[in-house]
Short mmCIF file of N, CA, C and O in Angstrom, two decimals:
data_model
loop_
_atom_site.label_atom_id
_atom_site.label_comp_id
_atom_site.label_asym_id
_atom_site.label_seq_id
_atom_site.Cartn_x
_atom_site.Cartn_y
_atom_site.Cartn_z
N UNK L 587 -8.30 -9.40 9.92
CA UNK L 587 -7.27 -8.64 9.22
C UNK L 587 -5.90 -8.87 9.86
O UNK L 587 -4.82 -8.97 9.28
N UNK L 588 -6.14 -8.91 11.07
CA UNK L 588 -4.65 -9.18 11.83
C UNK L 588 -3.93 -10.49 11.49
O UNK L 588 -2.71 -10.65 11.44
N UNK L 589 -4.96 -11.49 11.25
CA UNK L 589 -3.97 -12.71 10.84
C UNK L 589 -3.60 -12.80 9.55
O UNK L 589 -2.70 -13.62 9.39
N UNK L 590 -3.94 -12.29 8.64
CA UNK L 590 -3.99 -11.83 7.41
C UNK L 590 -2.53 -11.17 7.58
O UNK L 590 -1.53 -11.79 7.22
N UNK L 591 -2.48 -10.21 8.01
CA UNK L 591 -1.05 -9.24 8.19
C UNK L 591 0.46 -9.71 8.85
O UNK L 591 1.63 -9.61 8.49
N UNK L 592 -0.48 -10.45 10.38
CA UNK L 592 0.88 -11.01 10.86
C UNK L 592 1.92 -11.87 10.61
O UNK L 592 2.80 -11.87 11.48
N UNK L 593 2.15 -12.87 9.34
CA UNK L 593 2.73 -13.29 8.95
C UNK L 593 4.39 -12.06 7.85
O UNK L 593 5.59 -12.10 7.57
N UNK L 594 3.34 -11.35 7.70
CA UNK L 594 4.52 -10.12 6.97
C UNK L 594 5.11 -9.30 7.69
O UNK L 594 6.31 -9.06 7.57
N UNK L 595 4.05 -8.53 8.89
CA UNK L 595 4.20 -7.37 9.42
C UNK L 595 4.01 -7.27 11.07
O UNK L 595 3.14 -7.94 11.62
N UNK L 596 4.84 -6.45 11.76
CA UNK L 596 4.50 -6.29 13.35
C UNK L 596 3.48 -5.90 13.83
O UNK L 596 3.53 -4.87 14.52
N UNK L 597 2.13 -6.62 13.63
CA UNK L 597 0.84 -5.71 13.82
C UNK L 597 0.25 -7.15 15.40
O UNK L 597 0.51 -8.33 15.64
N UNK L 598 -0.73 -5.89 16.12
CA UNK L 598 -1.55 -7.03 16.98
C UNK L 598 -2.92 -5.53 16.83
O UNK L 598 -3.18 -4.40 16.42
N UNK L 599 -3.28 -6.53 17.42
CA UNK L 599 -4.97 -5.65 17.71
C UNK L 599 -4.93 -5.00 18.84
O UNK L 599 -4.65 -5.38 19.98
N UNK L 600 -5.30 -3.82 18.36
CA UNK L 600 -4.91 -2.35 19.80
C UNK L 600 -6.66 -2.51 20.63
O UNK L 600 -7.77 -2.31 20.14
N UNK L 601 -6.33 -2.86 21.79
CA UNK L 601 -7.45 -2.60 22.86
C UNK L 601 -8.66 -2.14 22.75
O UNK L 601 -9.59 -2.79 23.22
N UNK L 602 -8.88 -0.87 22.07
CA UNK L 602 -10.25 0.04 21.92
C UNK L 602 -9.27 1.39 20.93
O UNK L 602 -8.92 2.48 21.40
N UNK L 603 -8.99 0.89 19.48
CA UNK L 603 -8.88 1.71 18.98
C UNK L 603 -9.36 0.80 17.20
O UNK L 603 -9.40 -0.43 17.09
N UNK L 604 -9.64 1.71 16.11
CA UNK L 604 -9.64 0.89 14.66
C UNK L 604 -8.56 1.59 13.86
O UNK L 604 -8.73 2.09 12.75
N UNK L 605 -7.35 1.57 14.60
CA UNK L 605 -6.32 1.97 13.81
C UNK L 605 -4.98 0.59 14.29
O UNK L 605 -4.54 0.24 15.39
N UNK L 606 -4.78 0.28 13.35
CA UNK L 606 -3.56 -0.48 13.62
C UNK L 606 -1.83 0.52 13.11
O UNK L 606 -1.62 0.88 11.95
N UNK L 607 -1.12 0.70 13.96
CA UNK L 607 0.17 0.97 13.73
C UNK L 607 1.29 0.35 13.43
O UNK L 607 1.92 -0.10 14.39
N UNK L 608 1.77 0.17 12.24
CA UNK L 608 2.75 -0.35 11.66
C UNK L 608 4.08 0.29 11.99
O UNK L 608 4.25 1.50 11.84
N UNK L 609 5.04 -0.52 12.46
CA UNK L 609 6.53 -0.08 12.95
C UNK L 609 7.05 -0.56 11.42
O UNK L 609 7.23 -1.77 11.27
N UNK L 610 7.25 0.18 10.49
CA UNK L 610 8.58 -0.68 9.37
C UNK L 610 9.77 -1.01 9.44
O UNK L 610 10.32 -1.90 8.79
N UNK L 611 10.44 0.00 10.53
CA UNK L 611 11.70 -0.38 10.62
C UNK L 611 11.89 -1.26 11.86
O UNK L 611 12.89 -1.13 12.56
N UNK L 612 10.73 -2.33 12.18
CA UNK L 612 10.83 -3.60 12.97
C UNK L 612 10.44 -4.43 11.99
O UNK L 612 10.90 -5.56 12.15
N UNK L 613 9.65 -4.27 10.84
CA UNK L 613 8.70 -4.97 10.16
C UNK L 613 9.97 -6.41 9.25
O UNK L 613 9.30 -7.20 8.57
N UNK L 614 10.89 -6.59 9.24
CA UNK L 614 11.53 -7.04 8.46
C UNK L 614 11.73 -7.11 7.16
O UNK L 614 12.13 -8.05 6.47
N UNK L 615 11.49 -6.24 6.94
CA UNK L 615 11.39 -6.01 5.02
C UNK L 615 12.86 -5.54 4.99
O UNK L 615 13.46 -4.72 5.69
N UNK L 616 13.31 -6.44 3.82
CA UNK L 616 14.41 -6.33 3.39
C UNK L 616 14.86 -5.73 2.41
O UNK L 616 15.98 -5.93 1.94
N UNK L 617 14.17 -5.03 2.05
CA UNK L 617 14.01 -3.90 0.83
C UNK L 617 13.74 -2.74 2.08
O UNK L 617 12.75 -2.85 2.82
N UNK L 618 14.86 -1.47 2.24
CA UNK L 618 14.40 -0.02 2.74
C UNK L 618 13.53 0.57 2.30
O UNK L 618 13.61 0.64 1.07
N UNK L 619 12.35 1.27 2.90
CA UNK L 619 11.35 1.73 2.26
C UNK L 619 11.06 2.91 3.52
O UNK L 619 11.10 2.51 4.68
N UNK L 620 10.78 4.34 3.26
CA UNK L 620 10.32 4.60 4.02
C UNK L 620 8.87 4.84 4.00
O UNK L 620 8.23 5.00 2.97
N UNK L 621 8.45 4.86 5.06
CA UNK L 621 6.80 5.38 5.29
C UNK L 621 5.79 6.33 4.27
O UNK L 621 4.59 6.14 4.06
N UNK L 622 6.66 7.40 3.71
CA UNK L 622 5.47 7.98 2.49
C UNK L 622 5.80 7.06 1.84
O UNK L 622 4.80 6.35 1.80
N UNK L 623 7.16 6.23 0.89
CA UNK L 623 7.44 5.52 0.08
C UNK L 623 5.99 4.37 -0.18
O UNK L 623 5.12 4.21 -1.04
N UNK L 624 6.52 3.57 1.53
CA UNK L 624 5.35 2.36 1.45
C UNK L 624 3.72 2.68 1.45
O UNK L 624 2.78 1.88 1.44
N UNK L 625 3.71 4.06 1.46
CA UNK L 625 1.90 4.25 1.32
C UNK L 625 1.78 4.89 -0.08
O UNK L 625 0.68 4.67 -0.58
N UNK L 626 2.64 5.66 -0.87
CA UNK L 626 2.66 5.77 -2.17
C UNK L 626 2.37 4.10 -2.91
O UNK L 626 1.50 3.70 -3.68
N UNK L 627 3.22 3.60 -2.45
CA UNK L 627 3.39 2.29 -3.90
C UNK L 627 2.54 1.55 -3.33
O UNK L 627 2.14 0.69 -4.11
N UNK L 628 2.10 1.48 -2.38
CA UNK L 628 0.85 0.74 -1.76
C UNK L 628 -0.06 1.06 -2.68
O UNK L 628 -0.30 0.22 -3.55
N UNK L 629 -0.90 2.56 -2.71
CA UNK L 629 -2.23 3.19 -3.11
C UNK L 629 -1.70 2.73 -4.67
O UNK L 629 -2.45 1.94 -5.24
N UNK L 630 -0.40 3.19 -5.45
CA UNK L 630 -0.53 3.00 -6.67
C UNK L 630 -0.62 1.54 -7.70
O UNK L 630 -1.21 1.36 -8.76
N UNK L 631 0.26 0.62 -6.83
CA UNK L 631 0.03 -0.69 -7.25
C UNK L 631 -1.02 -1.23 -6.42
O UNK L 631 -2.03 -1.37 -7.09
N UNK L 632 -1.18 -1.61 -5.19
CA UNK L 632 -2.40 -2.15 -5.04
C UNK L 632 -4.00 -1.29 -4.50
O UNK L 632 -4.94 -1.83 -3.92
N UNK L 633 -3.91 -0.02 -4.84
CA UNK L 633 -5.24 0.76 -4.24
C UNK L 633 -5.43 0.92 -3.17
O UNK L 633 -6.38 1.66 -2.95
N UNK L 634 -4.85 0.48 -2.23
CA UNK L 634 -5.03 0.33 -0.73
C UNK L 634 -4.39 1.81 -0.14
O UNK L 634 -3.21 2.10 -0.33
N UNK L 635 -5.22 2.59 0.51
CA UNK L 635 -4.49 4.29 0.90
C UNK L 635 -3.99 3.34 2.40
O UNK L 635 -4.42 2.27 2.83
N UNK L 636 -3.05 4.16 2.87
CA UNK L 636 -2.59 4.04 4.15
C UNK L 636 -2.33 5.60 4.21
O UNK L 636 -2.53 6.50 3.39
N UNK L 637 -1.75 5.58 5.61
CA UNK L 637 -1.78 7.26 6.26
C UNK L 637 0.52 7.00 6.48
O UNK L 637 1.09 5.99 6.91
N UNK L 638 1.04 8.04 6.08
CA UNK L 638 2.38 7.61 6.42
C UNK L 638 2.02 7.60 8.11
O UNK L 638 0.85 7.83 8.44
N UNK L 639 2.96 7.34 9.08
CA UNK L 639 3.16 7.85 10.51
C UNK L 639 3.60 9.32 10.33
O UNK L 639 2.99 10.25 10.86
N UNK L 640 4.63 9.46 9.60
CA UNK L 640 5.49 10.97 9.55
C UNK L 640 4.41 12.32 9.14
O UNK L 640 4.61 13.46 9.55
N UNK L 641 3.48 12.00 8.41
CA UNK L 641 2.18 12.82 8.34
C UNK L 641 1.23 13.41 9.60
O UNK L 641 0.42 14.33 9.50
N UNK L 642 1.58 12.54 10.94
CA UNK L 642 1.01 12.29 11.61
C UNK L 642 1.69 13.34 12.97
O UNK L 642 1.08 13.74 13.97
N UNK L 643 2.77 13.53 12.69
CA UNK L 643 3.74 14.18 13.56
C UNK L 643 4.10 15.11 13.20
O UNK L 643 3.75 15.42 12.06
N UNK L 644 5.25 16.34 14.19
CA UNK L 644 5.86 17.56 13.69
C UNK L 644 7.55 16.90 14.08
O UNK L 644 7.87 16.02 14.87
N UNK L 645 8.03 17.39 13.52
CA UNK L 645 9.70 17.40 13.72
C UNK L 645 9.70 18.08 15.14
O UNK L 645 9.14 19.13 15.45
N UNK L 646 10.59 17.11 16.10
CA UNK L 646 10.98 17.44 17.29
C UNK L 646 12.21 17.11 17.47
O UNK L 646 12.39 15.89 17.45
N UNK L 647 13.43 17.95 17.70
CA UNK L 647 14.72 17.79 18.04
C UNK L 647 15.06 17.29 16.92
O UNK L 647 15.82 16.34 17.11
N UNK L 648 14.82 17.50 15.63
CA UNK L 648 15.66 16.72 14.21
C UNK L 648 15.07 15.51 14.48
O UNK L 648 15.90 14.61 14.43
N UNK L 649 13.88 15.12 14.77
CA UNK L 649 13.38 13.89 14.10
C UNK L 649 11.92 13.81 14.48
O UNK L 649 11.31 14.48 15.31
N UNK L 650 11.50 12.84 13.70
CA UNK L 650 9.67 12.70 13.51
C UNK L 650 9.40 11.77 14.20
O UNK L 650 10.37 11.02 14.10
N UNK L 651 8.39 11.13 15.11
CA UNK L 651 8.44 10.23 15.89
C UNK L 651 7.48 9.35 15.21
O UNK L 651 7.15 8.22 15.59
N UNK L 652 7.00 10.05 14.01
CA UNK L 652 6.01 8.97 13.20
C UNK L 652 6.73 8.59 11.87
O UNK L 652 6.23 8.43 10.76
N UNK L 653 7.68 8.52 12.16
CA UNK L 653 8.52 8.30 10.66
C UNK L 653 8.95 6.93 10.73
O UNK L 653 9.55 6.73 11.79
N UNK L 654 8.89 6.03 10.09
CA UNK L 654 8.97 5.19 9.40
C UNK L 654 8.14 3.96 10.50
O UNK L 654 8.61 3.00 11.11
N UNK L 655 6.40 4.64 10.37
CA UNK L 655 5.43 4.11 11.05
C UNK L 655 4.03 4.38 9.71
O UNK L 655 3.92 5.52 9.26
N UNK L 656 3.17 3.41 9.25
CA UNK L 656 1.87 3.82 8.64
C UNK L 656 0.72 3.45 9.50
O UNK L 656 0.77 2.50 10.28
N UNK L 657 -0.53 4.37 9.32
CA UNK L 657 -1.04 3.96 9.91
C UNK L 657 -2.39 3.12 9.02
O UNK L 657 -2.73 3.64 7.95
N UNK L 658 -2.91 2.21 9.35
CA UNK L 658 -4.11 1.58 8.81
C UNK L 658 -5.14 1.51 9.96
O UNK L 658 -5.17 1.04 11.10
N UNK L 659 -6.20 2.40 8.92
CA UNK L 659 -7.46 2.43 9.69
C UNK L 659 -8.72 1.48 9.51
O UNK L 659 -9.04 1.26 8.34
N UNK L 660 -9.55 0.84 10.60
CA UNK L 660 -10.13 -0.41 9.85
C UNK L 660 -11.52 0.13 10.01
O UNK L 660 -12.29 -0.02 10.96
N UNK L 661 -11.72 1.03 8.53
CA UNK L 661 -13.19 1.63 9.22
C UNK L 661 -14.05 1.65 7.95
O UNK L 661 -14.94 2.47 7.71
N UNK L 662 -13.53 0.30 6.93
CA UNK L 662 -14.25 -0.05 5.93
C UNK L 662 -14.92 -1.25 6.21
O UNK L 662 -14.59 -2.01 7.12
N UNK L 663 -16.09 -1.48 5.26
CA UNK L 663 -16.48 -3.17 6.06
C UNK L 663 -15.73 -3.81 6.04
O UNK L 663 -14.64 -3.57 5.53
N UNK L 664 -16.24 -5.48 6.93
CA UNK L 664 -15.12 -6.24 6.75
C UNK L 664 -14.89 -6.89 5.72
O UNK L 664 -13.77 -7.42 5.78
N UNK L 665 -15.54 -7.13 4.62
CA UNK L 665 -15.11 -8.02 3.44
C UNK L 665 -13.95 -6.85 2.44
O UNK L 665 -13.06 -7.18 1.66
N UNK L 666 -14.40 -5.42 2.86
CA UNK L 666 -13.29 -5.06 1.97
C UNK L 666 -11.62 -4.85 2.68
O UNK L 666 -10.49 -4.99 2.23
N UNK L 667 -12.31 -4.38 4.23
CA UNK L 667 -11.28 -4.81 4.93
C UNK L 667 -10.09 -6.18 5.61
O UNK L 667 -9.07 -6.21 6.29
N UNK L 668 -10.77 -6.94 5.09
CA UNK L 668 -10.02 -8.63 4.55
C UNK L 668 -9.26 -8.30 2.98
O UNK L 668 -8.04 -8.44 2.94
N UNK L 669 -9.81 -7.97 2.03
CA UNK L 669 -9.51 -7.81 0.80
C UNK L 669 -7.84 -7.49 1.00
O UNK L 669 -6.86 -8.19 0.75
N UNK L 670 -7.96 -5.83 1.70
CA UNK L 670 -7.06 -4.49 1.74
C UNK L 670 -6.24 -4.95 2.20
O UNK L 670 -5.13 -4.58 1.82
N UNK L 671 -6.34 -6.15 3.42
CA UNK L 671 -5.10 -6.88 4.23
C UNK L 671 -4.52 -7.45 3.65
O UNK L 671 -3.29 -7.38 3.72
N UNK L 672 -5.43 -8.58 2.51
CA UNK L 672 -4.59 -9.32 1.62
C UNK L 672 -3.79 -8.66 0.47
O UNK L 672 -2.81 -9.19 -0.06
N UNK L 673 -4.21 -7.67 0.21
CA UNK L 673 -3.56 -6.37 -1.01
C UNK L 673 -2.39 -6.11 -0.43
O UNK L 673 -1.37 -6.17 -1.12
N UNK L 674 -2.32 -5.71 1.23
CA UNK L 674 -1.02 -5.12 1.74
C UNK L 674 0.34 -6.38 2.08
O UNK L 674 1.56 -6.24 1.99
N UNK L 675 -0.40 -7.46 2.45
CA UNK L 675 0.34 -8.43 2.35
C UNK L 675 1.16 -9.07 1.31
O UNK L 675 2.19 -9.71 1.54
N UNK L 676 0.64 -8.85 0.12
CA UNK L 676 1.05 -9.16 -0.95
C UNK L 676 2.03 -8.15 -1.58
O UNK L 676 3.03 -8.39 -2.26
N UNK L 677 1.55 -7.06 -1.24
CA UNK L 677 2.67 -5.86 -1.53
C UNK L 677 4.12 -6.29 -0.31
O UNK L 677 5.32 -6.28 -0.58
N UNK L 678 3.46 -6.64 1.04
CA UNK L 678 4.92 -6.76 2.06
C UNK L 678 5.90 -7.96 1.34
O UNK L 678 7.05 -8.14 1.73
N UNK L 679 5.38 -8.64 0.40
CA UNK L 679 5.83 -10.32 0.36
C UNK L 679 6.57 -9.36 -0.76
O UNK L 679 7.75 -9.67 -0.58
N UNK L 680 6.57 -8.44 -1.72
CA UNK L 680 7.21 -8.25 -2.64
C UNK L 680 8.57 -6.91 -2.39
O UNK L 680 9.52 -6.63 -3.11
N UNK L 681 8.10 -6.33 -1.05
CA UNK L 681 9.40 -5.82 -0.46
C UNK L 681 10.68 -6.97 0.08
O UNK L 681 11.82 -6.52 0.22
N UNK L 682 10.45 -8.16 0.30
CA UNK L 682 11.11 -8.88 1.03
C UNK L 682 11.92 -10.27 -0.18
O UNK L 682 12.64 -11.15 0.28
#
């Protein structure tokens, strides 16, 4: 899934976890999008749920520390989890 992704997006494979964290506002998408945005039009055009980051957090000092972060969890098999990568990739290629 990671090589699948890394061509669009800032992702590597986390140590001992099945969540990958997406930074968007490193991700280079040239279209602004924030984090509920990109997991809304994700699930609705390509089916793929993601978790926003900002869902994930409380507001501290006027800001969210999971905001404009999604998270993807890889805890479907792998053939559908290859699929979902290529779904999200194809959605990143059409922000850009």
């Amino acid at each position: 899934m990671v090589e699948i992704l890394k061509p669009v997006l800032p992702v590597t494979l986390p140590d001992a976890s099945f969540y990958l964290w997406i930074n968007l506002a490193t991700a280079g998408i040239r279209t602004p999008i924030t984090d509920t945005a990109f997991a809304q039009a994700l699930y609705r055009d390509y089916n793929v749920t993601v978790l926003p980051g900002s869902y994930l957090a409380r507001d501290a000092n006027g800001a969210n520390p999971g905001e404009n972060f999604v998270r993807l969890a890889l805890v479907a098999n792998v053939a559908e989890t290859v699929e979902a990568a290529q779904r999200i990739a194809k959605f990143v290629s059409t922000l850009n």
